[in-house]
Structure formats: C-alpha cells, structure tokens
mmCIF file with all atom_site columns, C-alpha atoms in Angstrom:
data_model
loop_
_atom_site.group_PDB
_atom_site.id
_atom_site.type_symbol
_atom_site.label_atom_id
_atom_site.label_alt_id
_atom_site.label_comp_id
_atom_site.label_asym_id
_atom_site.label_entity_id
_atom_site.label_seq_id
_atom_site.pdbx_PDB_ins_code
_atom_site.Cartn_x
_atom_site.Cartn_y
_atom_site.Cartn_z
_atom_site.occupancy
_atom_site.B_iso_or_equiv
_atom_site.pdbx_formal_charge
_atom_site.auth_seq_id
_atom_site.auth_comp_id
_atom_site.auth_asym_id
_atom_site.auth_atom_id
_atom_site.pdbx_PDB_model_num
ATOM 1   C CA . UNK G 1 1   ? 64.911  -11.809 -31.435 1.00 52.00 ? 1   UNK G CA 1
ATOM 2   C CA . UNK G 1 2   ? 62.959  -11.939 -34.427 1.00 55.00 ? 2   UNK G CA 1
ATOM 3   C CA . UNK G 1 3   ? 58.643  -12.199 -34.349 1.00 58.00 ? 3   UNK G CA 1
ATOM 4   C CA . UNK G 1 4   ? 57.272  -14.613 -36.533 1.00 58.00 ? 4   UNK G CA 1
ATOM 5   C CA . UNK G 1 5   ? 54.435  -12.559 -39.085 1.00 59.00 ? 5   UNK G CA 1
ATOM 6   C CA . UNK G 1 6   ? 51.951  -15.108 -39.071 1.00 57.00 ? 6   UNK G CA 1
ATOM 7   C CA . UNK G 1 7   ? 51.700  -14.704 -35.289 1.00 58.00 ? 7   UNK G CA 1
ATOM 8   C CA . UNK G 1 8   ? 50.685  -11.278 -35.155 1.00 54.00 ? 8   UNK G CA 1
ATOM 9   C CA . UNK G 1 9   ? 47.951  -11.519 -37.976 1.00 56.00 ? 9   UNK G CA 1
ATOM 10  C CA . UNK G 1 10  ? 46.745  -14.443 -35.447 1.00 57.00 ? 10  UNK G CA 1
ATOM 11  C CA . UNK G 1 11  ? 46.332  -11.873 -32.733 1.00 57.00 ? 11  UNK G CA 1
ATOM 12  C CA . UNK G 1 12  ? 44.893  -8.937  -34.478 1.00 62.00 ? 12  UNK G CA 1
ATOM 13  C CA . UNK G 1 13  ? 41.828  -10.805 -34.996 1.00 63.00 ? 13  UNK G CA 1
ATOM 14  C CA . UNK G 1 14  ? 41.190  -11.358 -31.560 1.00 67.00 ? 14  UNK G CA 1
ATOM 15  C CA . UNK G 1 15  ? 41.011  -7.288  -30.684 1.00 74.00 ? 15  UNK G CA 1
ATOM 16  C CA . UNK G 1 16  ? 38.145  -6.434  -29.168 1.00 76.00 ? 16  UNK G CA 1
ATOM 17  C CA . UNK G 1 17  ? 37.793  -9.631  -27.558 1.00 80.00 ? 17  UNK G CA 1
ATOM 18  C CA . UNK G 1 18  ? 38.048  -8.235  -23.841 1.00 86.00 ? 18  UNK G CA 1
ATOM 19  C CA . UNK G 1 19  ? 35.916  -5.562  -24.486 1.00 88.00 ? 19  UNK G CA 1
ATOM 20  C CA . UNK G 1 20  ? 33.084  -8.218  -25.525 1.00 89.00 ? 20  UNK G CA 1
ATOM 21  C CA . UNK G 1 21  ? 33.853  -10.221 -22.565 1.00 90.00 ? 21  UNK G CA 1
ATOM 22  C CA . UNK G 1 22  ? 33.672  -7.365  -20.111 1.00 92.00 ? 22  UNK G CA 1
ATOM 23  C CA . UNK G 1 23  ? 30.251  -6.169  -21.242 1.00 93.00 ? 23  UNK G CA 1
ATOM 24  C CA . UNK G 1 24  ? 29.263  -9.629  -20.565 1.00 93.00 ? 24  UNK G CA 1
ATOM 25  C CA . UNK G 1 25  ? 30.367  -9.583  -17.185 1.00 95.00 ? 25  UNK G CA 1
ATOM 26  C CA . UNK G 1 26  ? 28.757  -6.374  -16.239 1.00 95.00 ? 26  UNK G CA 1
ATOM 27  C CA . UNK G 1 27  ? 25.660  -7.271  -17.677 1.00 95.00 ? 27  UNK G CA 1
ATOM 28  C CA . UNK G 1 28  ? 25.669  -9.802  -15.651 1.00 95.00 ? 28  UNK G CA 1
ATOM 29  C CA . UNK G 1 29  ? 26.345  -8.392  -12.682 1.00 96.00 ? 29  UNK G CA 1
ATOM 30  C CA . UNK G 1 30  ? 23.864  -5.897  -13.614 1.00 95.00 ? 30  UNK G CA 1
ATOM 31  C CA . UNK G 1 31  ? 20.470  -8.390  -14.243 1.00 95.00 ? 31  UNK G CA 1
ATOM 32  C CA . UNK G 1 32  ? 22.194  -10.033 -10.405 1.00 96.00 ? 32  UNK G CA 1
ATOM 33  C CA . UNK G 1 33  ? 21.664  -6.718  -9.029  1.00 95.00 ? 33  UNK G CA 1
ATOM 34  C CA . UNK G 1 34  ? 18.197  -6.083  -10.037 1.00 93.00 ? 34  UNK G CA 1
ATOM 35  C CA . UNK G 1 35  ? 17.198  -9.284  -9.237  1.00 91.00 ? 35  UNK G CA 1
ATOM 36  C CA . UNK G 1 36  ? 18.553  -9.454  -5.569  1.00 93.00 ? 36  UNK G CA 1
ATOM 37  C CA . UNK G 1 37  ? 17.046  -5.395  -5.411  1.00 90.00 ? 37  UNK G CA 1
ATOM 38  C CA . UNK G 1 38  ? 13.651  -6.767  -5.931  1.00 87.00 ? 38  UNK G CA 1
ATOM 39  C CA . UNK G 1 39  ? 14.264  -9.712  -3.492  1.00 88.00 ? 39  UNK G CA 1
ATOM 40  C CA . UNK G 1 40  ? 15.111  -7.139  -0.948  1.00 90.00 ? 40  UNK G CA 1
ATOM 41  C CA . UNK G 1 41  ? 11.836  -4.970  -1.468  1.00 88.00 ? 41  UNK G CA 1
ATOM 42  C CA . UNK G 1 42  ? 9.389   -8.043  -1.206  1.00 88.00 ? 42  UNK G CA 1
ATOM 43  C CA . UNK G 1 43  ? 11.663  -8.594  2.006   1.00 91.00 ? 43  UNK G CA 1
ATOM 44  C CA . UNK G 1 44  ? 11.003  -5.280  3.283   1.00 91.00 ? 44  UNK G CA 1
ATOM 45  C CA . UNK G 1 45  ? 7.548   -4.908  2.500   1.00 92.00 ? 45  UNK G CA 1
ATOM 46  C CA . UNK G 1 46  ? 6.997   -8.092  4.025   1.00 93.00 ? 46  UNK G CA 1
ATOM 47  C CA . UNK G 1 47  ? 8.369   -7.022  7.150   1.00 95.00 ? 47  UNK G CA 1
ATOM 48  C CA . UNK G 1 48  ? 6.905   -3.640  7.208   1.00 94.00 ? 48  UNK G CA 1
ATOM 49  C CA . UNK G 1 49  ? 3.457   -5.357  6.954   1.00 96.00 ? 49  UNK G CA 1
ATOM 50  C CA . UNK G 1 50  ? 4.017   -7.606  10.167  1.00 96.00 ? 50  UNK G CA 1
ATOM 51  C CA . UNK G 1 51  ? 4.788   -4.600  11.672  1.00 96.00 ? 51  UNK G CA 1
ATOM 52  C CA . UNK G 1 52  ? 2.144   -2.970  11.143  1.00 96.00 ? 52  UNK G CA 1
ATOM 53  C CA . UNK G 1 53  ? -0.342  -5.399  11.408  1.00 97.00 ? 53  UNK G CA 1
ATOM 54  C CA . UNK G 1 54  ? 1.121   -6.101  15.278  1.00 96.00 ? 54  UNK G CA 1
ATOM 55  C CA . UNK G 1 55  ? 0.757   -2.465  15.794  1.00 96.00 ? 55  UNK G CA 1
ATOM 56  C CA . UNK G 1 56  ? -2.857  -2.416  14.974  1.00 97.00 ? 56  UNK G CA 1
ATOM 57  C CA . UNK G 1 57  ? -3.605  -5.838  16.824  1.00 97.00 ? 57  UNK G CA 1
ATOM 58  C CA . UNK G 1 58  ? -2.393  -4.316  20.384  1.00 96.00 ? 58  UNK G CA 1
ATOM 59  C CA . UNK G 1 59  ? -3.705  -1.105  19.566  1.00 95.00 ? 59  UNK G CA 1
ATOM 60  C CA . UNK G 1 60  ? -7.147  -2.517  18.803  1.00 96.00 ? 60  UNK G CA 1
ATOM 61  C CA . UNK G 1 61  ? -6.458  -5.223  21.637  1.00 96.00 ? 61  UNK G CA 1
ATOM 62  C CA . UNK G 1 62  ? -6.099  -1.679  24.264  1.00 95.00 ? 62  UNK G CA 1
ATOM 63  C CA . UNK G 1 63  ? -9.086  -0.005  23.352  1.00 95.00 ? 63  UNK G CA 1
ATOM 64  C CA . UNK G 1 64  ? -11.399 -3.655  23.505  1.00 95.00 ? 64  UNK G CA 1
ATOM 65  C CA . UNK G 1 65  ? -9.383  -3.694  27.424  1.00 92.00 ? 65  UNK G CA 1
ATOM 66  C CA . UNK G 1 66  ? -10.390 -0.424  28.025  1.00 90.00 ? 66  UNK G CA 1
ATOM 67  C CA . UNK G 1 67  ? -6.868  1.051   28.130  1.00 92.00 ? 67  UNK G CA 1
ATOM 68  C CA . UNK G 1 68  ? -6.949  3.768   25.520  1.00 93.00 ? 68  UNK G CA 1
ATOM 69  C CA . UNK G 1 69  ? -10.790 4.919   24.396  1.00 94.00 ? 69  UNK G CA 1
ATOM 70  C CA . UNK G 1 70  ? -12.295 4.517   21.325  1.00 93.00 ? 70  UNK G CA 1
ATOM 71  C CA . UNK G 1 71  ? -13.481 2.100   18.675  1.00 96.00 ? 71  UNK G CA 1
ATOM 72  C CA . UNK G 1 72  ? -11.160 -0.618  18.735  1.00 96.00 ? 72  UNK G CA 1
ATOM 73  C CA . UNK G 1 73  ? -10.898 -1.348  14.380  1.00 96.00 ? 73  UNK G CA 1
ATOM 74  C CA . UNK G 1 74  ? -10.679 2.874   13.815  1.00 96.00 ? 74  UNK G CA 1
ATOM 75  C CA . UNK G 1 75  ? -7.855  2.773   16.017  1.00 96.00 ? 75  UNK G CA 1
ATOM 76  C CA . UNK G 1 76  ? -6.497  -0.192  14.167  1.00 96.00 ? 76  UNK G CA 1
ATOM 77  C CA . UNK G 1 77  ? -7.255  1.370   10.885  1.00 96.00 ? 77  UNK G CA 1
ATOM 78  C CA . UNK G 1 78  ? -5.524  4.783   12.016  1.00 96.00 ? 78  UNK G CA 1
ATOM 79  C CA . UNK G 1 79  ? -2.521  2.647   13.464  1.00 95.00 ? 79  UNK G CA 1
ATOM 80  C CA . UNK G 1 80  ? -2.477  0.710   10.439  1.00 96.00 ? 80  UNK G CA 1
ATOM 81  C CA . UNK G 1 81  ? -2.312  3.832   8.402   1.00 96.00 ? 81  UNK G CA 1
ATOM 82  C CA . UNK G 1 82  ? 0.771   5.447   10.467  1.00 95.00 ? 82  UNK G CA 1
ATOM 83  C CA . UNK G 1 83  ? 2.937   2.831   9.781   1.00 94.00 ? 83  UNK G CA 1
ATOM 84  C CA . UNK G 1 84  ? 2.159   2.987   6.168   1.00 93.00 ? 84  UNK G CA 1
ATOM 85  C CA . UNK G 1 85  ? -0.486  -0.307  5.486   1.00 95.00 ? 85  UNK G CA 1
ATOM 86  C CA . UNK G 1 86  ? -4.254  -0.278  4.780   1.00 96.00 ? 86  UNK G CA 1
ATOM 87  C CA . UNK G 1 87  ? -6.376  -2.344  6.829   1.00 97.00 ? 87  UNK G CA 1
ATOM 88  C CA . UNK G 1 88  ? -8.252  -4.647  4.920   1.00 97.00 ? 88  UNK G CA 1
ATOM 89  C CA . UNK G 1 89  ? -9.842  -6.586  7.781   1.00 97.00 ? 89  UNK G CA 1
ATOM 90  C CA . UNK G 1 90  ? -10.554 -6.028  11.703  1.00 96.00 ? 90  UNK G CA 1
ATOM 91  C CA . UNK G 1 91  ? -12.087 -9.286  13.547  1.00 96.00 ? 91  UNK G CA 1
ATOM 92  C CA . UNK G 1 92  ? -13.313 -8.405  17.230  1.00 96.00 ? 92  UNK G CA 1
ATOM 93  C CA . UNK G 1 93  ? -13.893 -11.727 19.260  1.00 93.00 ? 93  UNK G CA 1
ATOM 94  C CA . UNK G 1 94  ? -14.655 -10.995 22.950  1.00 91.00 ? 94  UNK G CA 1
ATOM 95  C CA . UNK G 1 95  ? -11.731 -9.513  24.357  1.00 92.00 ? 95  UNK G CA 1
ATOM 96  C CA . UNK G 1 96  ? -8.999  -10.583 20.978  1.00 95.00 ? 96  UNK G CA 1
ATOM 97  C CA . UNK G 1 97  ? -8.812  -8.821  18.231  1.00 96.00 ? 97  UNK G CA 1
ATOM 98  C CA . UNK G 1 98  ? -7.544  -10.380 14.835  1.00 97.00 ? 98  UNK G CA 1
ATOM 99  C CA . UNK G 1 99  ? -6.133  -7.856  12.155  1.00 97.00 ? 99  UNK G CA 1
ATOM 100 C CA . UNK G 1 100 ? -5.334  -7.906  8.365   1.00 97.00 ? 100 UNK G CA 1
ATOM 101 C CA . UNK G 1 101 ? -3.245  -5.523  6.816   1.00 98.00 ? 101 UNK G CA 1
ATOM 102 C CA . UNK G 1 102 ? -1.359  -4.966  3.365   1.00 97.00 ? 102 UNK G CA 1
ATOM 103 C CA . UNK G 1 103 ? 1.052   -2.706  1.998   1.00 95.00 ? 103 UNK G CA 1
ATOM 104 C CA . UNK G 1 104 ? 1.801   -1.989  -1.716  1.00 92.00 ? 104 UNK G CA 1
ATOM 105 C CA . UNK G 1 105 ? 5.581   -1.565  -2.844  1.00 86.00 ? 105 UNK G CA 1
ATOM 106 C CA . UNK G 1 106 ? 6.424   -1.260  -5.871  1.00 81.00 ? 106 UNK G CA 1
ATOM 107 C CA . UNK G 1 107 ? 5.490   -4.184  -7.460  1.00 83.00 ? 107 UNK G CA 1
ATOM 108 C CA . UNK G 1 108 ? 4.608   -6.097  -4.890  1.00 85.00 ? 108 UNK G CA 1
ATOM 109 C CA . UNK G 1 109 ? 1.839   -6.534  -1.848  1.00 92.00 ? 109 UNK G CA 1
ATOM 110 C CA . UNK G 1 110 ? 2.604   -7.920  1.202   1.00 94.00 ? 110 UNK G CA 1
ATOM 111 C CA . UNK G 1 111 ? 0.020   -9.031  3.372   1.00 96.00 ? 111 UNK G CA 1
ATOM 112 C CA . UNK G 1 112 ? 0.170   -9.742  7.124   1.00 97.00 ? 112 UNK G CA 1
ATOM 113 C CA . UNK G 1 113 ? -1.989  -10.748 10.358  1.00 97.00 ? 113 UNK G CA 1
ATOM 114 C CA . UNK G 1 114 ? -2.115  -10.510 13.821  1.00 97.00 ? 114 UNK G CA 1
ATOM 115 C CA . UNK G 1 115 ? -3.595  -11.592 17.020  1.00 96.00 ? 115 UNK G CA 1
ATOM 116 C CA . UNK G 1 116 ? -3.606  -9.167  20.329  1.00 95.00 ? 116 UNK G CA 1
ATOM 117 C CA . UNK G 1 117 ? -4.962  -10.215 23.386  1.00 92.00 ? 117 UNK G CA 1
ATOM 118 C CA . UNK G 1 118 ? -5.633  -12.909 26.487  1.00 90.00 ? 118 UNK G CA 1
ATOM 119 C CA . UNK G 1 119 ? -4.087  -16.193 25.945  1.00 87.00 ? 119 UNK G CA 1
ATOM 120 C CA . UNK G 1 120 ? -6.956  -18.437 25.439  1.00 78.00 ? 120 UNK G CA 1
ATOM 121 C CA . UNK G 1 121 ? -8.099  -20.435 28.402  1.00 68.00 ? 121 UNK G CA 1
#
C-alpha cells in the first residue's frame, strides 16, 4: 500500500489547526464563565439585600410594638448593618415600619424594601 505525495503536502498545512480551534473553545467557555459568575453575584446580592431589609423591618416593627426597647430605625440601622447592608431609609407610620436597604458587591448594588407590621384594617 503505497501513499500518494500530494496527499501528505495537503495535510501538513493544516497542522496546528486543532490547536487554533481548541483555544477557541476555551475562550469561549471562559467569557461563558465570567459572564454567568457575574449573573450569580447580582443574584446573591440581590438576595442578601431582601434579607436584610426583612430583618430590619421586624426588628424596627418590635421595638415600635414595644417588644424589644429602643429606637425603632437604630435598631434597623444596627440590624441592617449585621447582615452586611446600609440603611439608606427608615419610614415609621403608626405602628408599620417601612425600610430601605442596599448592599454593594462588587460591581453591583442591590437595593431592597420591606414592610413589618399590622395588616392594615
């Protein structure tokens, strides 16, 4: 079995030619992977700001009840603070309280409210 010459000179040009076409692929999968990363972290801080801000709504929504003592927005700003937000606003309505909160992560800023106390009438 005999190979034909003009074949093989065919062929040698094309070395390399996986080599290109796996660096393509991981760069790919690469950029994918920092793209769904910062996905997730919006996600996260998004979350983590609900969070918070429902901690600081009940918290602030106790001490208006007269369940824990003390000044209903400090207690939402410490609370706040604890789970890693900053308070940026504290309403105080009768017996509700309505909180703002944001975090900063990494790039991003997630914001959240929340609402604590008596169902309206």
């Amino acid at each position: 079995m005999s190979l034909v010459p003009g074949r093989w000179r065919r062929l040698r040009g094309e070395r390399g030619a996986a080599t290109v076409v796996t660096l393509g692929i991981v760069g790919a999968v690469v950029a994918l992977a920092a793209g769904l990363a910062a996905v997730l972290v919006g996600s996260v801080a998004s979350q983590s700001a609900a969070n918070a801000a429902d901690a600081a709504a009940l918290a602030a929504a106790d001490a208006v009840s007269g369940a824990v003592p003390g000044e209903p927005c400090a207690i939402a700003t410490r609370l706040a603070a604890v789970n890693g937000a900053r308070l940026t606003s504290c309403d105080v309505s009768g017996a509700t309280v309505l909180v703002q909160v944001a975090i900063e992560r990494a790039a991003f800023t997630a914001t959240a409210s929340a609402r604590a106390g008596p169902p309206p009438s």
